[in-house]
């Protein structure tokens, strides 16, 4: 079954979910949203934040009907346990509080976002031609005239069955003041649909700037329309998915790519003590448990330094023997089907020829000395790789450095900066503490891109009377 | 630990094989017992002897056993073949799983290449056991009437594909008087499928009145039928076909029953005379559908084709138009590389059996405990003919035990849900990229 398309009225498209959404309906919907862009910009950023904050707070209530329905459907579509989905939703909506969104706007724009609303900005220094809707662009003093212009329509092509990206992408677009069309993933279309429905109900004056629909991947006509109508396309998915989108995209349309990525952990020798290892292992276990190793922030390998009080294999034993079974009682693992069960058996068998396989709840911990990281197994499976130096760690991670997302670092105060810098320079987009991998803050630049900054166009608004060669002399 | 194989120097060249004492016992068994069962006690005793030898002389296998907490003593004490640790078939990609050094291999069969990179390799220090295991089972399930039939092979000859276990097997069968009467022809060569010559041979056979035996992969047959959609060869009664291998990814996958109907329409071979073979590079013995043997019980196998069966109705079916939606279940899929010959419903009467020295189990992937009959699980095999590699093999094939036979359900393709994490295939692909070089 496919959820109804949720289009801004007065469009009507297969409300009963029986007929697939057609290219014409998608085009009409996109155009309607574009005409509303000015209207959205006229809502002050502060008001948008307040409304969206109300919306995300609502979703923190486990009994909120939209959340209950979404949880049930995500569980059924993905096989994640209910507890995992609930925990994931809590972390997600907590991170996007009104306070976090205010801070995010301030961090990224420092008042330089064009909102067409005088209340949002400092007194204008520059008068510029009026934009649609009759309001003015008001550049901020603090940004030396640099002003961010939101696109008229953001097309989000969502993928996969891990749900945070849908919310992050939608909220980012609304925060900058852009209407959004979400193409929900066919594997799990329910979360995006529930989000939009609930937005309509909770904050109808923002809900009218958002549409969601899903269609089968082979229905390329709808994709083509969306790619042609949107000013910016945010595309999630594998390299091949993104390549296909790139192929269809008009040359001048900006593409924000959110590709498949992988995360790791790093444990420095100074924390390899009998006192600290259980705590570190517990923290990593929760990173593994949330989304059952299917998220881009899921740690597929933990690099553990040798030379501490305990050996890396003892860390692995703690992880496999206590931490993962412990977290499995709170956040039960996905049930693996026959095919995944077969893959896990094969994976463990092959790994046992060269490493130490420690079976664990819903997967296994493999202590490996392989030169390069290899493909992970299904379920809660990860590698523990003893390393003597950071260089050795980077060499091991070589095949995935281009796709590195988060690195959870457990290190003493003195070493932390060194380890963090090393991974930051090597491709990571997030350095954090173990146990927090799956709850990134709203300001996290996933895939190395600013959540809001990646969406806007920048314009330099210079004083009308600045003399040649001194464009900023008055500031 | 260094393998000490019958006191040989590890650098002894190929061809200086000195058989383990078990080899002679097994050869005798294969030759004398192809049509009879092997009681549990005898099988267990032989299996444990084989295990003792493999545990001692196959270092990666020993390491695998020990990693699971299985020692020589604990397995021997359990006293049953089911307790012998089964090595996952993927391990043949990762290690030289043999009781002899790789330099002494006289032949190595390899699995077909996949997107997952490495090919599995099964090395042989002698072909005697392999060859001895082929014939009894083949005759039991393909030639229960002791017919000698000229072979038309759509499998490449072994000299063209020396690392293919299927080619080796077909080449061996074609060369045997008691199978082919010395008449065999190969139509798939390095130059591709010789469609014209094959079509002539089929029509010649049809007009000669002498039945023939087609040995083919499902894919080669699909190629033929795609090139000759109007083929209507009425092969003489008693003609039969052994087919194996898959059509997945060829855009020619089609439902099992439809496949059999097309074969009957195009070649005149009825479903009762189409026998799927289940073999693996990692095995030495093969399993077959019992349909022809069961048909032959008290019957005359030459009574095959009803007169109306060939070319009497409808337009030719084009295999390329096969229902791709059925590609993951119920299609004619890989049997030699380990996928199923049939879907659950169609397979209800198409059970597989093997020779007495090959036993199988269906296990729960989580607990590895045997599944009760009727409940799907993963197929595990114990092949005594794998004396010099590993006898206990854990496959990724999904099967179900049914009335003493095995029904293969295939692999559930694409079952693993996708998140935004880099997938296994993507990591492997990256491994060959600039960072992984």
CSV table of N, CA and C in Angstrom, one decimal, chain A residues 153-238:
chain,number,residue,atom,x,y,z
A,153,UNK,N,11.8,26.7,-4.4
A,153,UNK,CA,11.3,25.3,-4.2
A,153,UNK,C,12.5,24.4,-4.0
A,154,UNK,N,12.5,23.7,-2.9
A,154,UNK,CA,13.5,22.6,-2.7
A,154,UNK,C,12.8,21.3,-2.9
A,155,UNK,N,13.4,20.5,-3.8
A,155,UNK,CA,12.9,19.1,-4.0
A,155,UNK,C,13.8,18.2,-3.2
A,156,UNK,N,13.1,17.4,-2.3
A,156,UNK,CA,13.9,16.4,-1.5
A,156,UNK,C,13.6,15.0,-2.0
A,157,UNK,N,14.6,14.3,-2.5
A,157,UNK,CA,14.4,13.0,-2.9
A,157,UNK,C,15.0,12.1,-1.8
A,158,UNK,N,14.1,11.5,-1.0
A,158,UNK,CA,14.5,10.8,0.2
A,158,UNK,C,14.7,9.3,-0.2
A,159,UNK,N,15.5,8.6,0.6
A,159,UNK,CA,15.8,7.2,0.3
A,159,UNK,C,16.0,6.4,1.6
A,160,UNK,N,15.9,5.1,1.4
A,160,UNK,CA,16.2,4.2,2.5
A,160,UNK,C,15.2,4.2,3.6
A,161,UNK,N,15.5,3.5,4.7
A,161,UNK,CA,14.5,3.3,5.7
A,161,UNK,C,15.0,3.9,7.1
A,162,UNK,N,16.0,4.8,7.1
A,162,UNK,CA,16.4,5.5,8.3
A,162,UNK,C,15.8,6.9,8.2
A,163,UNK,N,15.0,7.2,9.2
A,163,UNK,CA,14.1,8.3,9.0
A,163,UNK,C,14.6,9.7,9.3
A,164,UNK,N,15.7,9.9,10.2
A,164,UNK,CA,16.0,11.3,10.5
A,164,UNK,C,16.2,12.2,9.3
A,165,UNK,N,16.8,11.8,8.2
A,165,UNK,CA,17.1,12.7,7.1
A,165,UNK,C,15.8,13.4,6.6
A,166,UNK,N,14.7,12.8,6.6
A,166,UNK,CA,13.4,13.4,6.1
A,166,UNK,C,13.1,14.6,6.9
A,167,UNK,N,13.2,14.5,8.3
A,167,UNK,CA,12.9,15.6,9.1
A,167,UNK,C,13.9,16.7,9.0
A,168,UNK,N,15.2,16.3,9.0
A,168,UNK,CA,16.2,17.3,9.0
A,168,UNK,C,16.1,18.2,7.7
A,169,UNK,N,15.9,17.5,6.6
A,169,UNK,CA,15.9,18.2,5.3
A,169,UNK,C,14.7,19.1,5.2
A,170,UNK,N,13.5,18.6,5.7
A,170,UNK,CA,12.3,19.4,5.7
A,170,UNK,C,12.4,20.7,6.6
A,171,UNK,N,12.9,20.5,7.8
A,171,UNK,CA,13.0,21.6,8.7
A,171,UNK,C,14.0,22.6,8.2
A,172,UNK,N,15.1,22.2,7.6
A,172,UNK,CA,16.1,23.1,7.1
A,172,UNK,C,15.5,24.0,6.0
A,173,UNK,N,14.7,23.4,5.1
A,173,UNK,CA,14.1,24.2,4.0
A,173,UNK,C,13.1,25.2,4.6
A,174,UNK,N,12.3,24.8,5.6
A,174,UNK,CA,11.3,25.7,6.1
A,174,UNK,C,12.0,26.8,6.9
A,175,UNK,N,13.1,26.5,7.5
A,175,UNK,CA,13.8,27.5,8.3
A,175,UNK,C,14.4,28.6,7.4
A,176,UNK,N,14.9,28.2,6.3
A,176,UNK,CA,15.5,29.2,5.4
A,176,UNK,C,14.3,29.9,4.6
A,177,UNK,N,13.1,29.3,4.6
A,177,UNK,CA,12.0,30.0,4.0
A,177,UNK,C,11.7,29.5,2.6
A,178,UNK,N,11.9,28.2,2.4
A,178,UNK,CA,11.6,27.6,1.1
A,178,UNK,C,10.5,26.6,1.2
A,179,UNK,N,9.6,26.7,0.3
A,179,UNK,CA,8.6,25.5,0.1
A,179,UNK,C,9.3,24.3,-0.3
A,180,UNK,N,8.7,23.1,0.1
A,180,UNK,CA,9.4,21.8,-0.2
A,180,UNK,C,8.5,20.8,-0.8
A,181,UNK,N,9.0,20.1,-1.7
A,181,UNK,CA,8.3,18.9,-2.2
A,181,UNK,C,9.2,17.7,-1.8
A,182,UNK,N,8.6,16.8,-1.0
A,182,UNK,CA,9.3,15.6,-0.6
A,182,UNK,C,8.9,14.4,-1.4
A,183,UNK,N,9.9,13.8,-2.0
A,183,UNK,CA,9.6,12.5,-2.7
A,183,UNK,C,10.0,11.4,-1.6
A,184,UNK,N,9.0,10.8,-1.0
A,184,UNK,CA,9.2,9.8,0.0
A,184,UNK,C,9.8,8.5,-0.5
A,185,UNK,N,10.7,7.9,0.2
A,185,UNK,CA,11.2,6.6,-0.3
A,185,UNK,C,10.1,5.5,-0.4
A,186,UNK,N,10.2,4.8,-1.5
A,186,UNK,CA,9.1,3.8,-1.6
A,186,UNK,C,9.3,2.7,-0.6
A,187,UNK,N,10.5,2.5,0.0
A,187,UNK,CA,10.7,1.4,1.0
A,187,UNK,C,10.0,1.8,2.3
A,188,UNK,N,9.9,3.0,2.6
A,188,UNK,CA,9.3,3.4,3.9
A,188,UNK,C,8.7,4.8,3.6
A,189,UNK,N,7.6,5.0,3.0
A,189,UNK,CA,7.1,6.3,2.7
A,189,UNK,C,6.3,6.9,3.9
A,190,UNK,N,6.1,6.1,4.9
A,190,UNK,CA,5.1,6.6,5.9
A,190,UNK,C,5.6,7.7,6.8
A,191,UNK,N,6.9,7.7,7.2
A,191,UNK,CA,7.4,8.7,8.1
A,191,UNK,C,7.2,10.1,7.5
A,192,UNK,N,7.7,10.3,6.2
A,192,UNK,CA,7.6,11.6,5.6
A,192,UNK,C,6.2,12.0,5.5
A,193,UNK,N,5.3,11.0,5.1
A,193,UNK,CA,3.9,11.4,5.0
A,193,UNK,C,3.3,11.8,6.3
A,194,UNK,N,3.6,11.1,7.4
A,194,UNK,CA,3.1,11.5,8.7
A,194,UNK,C,3.6,12.8,9.1
A,195,UNK,N,4.8,13.1,8.8
A,195,UNK,CA,5.4,14.4,9.1
A,195,UNK,C,4.6,15.6,8.5
A,196,UNK,N,4.3,15.4,7.2
A,196,UNK,CA,3.6,16.5,6.5
A,196,UNK,C,2.2,16.6,7.0
A,197,UNK,N,1.5,15.4,7.2
A,197,UNK,CA,0.2,15.5,7.7
A,197,UNK,C,0.1,16.2,9.0
A,198,UNK,N,1.1,15.9,9.9
A,198,UNK,CA,1.0,16.5,11.2
A,198,UNK,C,1.4,18.0,11.2
A,199,UNK,N,2.3,18.3,10.3
A,199,UNK,CA,2.6,19.7,10.1
A,199,UNK,C,1.3,20.5,9.7
A,200,UNK,N,0.6,19.9,8.8
A,200,UNK,CA,-0.7,20.5,8.3
A,200,UNK,C,-1.6,20.8,9.5
A,201,UNK,N,-1.6,19.8,10.4
A,201,UNK,CA,-2.6,20.0,11.5
A,201,UNK,C,-2.1,20.9,12.6
A,202,UNK,N,-0.8,20.8,12.9
A,202,UNK,CA,-0.3,21.5,14.1
A,202,UNK,C,0.0,23.0,13.7
A,203,UNK,N,0.6,23.2,12.5
A,203,UNK,CA,1.0,24.5,12.1
A,203,UNK,C,0.5,24.7,10.6
A,204,UNK,N,-0.8,24.8,10.5
A,204,UNK,CA,-1.3,24.9,9.1
A,204,UNK,C,-0.7,26.0,8.2
A,205,UNK,N,-0.3,27.1,8.9
A,205,UNK,CA,0.2,28.2,8.1
A,205,UNK,C,1.6,27.9,7.6
A,206,UNK,N,2.3,26.8,8.1
A,206,UNK,CA,3.5,26.4,7.5
A,206,UNK,C,3.3,25.1,6.6
A,207,UNK,N,2.3,24.4,7.0
A,207,UNK,CA,2.0,23.1,6.3
A,207,UNK,C,1.6,23.3,4.9
A,208,UNK,N,1.1,24.5,4.6
A,208,UNK,CA,0.7,24.7,3.2
A,208,UNK,C,1.8,25.0,2.2
A,209,UNK,N,3.1,25.0,2.8
A,209,UNK,CA,4.2,25.2,1.9
A,209,UNK,C,5.0,23.8,1.7
A,210,UNK,N,4.3,22.7,2.0
A,210,UNK,CA,5.0,21.4,1.9
A,210,UNK,C,4.1,20.4,1.2
A,211,UNK,N,4.7,19.6,0.4
A,211,UNK,CA,3.9,18.5,-0.2
A,211,UNK,C,4.8,17.2,-0.1
A,212,UNK,N,4.1,16.1,-0.1
A,212,UNK,CA,4.8,14.8,-0.1
A,212,UNK,C,4.1,13.8,-1.0
A,213,UNK,N,4.9,13.0,-1.6
A,213,UNK,CA,4.3,12.0,-2.5
A,213,UNK,C,5.3,10.9,-2.7
A,214,UNK,N,4.9,9.7,-3.1
A,214,UNK,CA,5.9,8.7,-3.4
A,214,UNK,C,5.4,8.1,-4.7
A,215,UNK,N,6.4,7.5,-5.4
A,215,UNK,CA,6.1,6.8,-6.6
A,215,UNK,C,7.2,5.8,-6.8
A,216,UNK,N,6.9,4.8,-7.6
A,216,UNK,CA,7.9,3.7,-7.8
A,216,UNK,C,9.1,4.3,-8.5
A,217,UNK,N,10.3,3.8,-8.2
A,217,UNK,CA,11.5,4.3,-8.8
A,217,UNK,C,11.5,4.3,-10.3
A,218,UNK,N,10.8,3.4,-10.9
A,218,UNK,CA,10.9,3.3,-12.4
A,218,UNK,C,9.9,4.4,-13.0
A,219,UNK,N,9.2,5.0,-12.2
A,219,UNK,CA,8.3,6.1,-12.8
A,219,UNK,C,9.1,7.4,-12.9
A,220,UNK,N,9.9,7.4,-13.9
A,220,UNK,CA,10.9,8.5,-14.0
A,220,UNK,C,10.3,9.8,-14.4
A,221,UNK,N,9.1,9.8,-15.0
A,221,UNK,CA,8.5,11.0,-15.4
A,221,UNK,C,8.2,11.9,-14.2
A,222,UNK,N,7.8,11.4,-13.1
A,222,UNK,CA,7.6,12.2,-11.9
A,222,UNK,C,8.9,12.8,-11.4
A,223,UNK,N,10.0,11.9,-11.4
A,223,UNK,CA,11.3,12.4,-11.0
A,223,UNK,C,11.7,13.6,-11.9
A,224,UNK,N,11.5,13.4,-13.1
A,224,UNK,CA,12.0,14.4,-14.1
A,224,UNK,C,11.3,15.8,-13.8
A,225,UNK,N,10.0,15.7,-13.6
A,225,UNK,CA,9.2,16.9,-13.3
A,225,UNK,C,9.8,17.6,-12.1
A,226,UNK,N,10.0,16.8,-11.0
A,226,UNK,CA,10.4,17.4,-9.8
A,226,UNK,C,11.8,18.0,-10.0
A,227,UNK,N,12.7,17.3,-10.7
A,227,UNK,CA,14.0,17.8,-10.9
A,227,UNK,C,14.0,19.1,-11.7
A,228,UNK,N,13.1,19.2,-12.6
A,228,UNK,CA,13.0,20.4,-13.5
A,228,UNK,C,12.4,21.6,-12.7
A,229,UNK,N,11.4,21.3,-11.9
A,229,UNK,CA,10.7,22.4,-11.2
A,229,UNK,C,11.5,23.0,-10.0
A,230,UNK,N,12.3,22.1,-9.3
A,230,UNK,CA,12.9,22.6,-8.1
A,230,UNK,C,14.1,23.5,-8.4
A,231,UNK,N,14.4,24.4,-7.5
A,231,UNK,CA,15.5,25.3,-7.7
A,231,UNK,C,16.8,24.6,-7.2
A,232,UNK,N,16.5,23.8,-6.1
A,232,UNK,CA,17.6,23.0,-5.5
A,232,UNK,C,17.0,21.6,-5.2
A,233,UNK,N,17.9,20.6,-5.5
A,233,UNK,CA,17.4,19.2,-5.2
A,233,UNK,C,18.4,18.7,-4.1
A,234,UNK,N,17.8,18.2,-3.1
A,234,UNK,CA,18.5,17.5,-2.0
A,234,UNK,C,18.3,16.0,-2.3
A,235,UNK,N,19.3,15.3,-2.6
A,235,UNK,CA,19.2,13.8,-3.0
A,235,UNK,C,19.9,12.9,-2.0
A,236,UNK,N,19.1,12.0,-1.5
A,236,UNK,CA,19.7,11.0,-0.6
A,236,UNK,C,19.8,9.7,-1.3
A,237,UNK,N,20.8,8.9,-1.0
A,237,UNK,CA,20.9,7.5,-1.6
A,237,UNK,C,22.3,7.1,-2.0
A,238,UNK,N,22.3,6.0,-2.6
A,238,UNK,CA,23.6,5.4,-3.0
A,238,UNK,C,24.2,6.2,-4.2
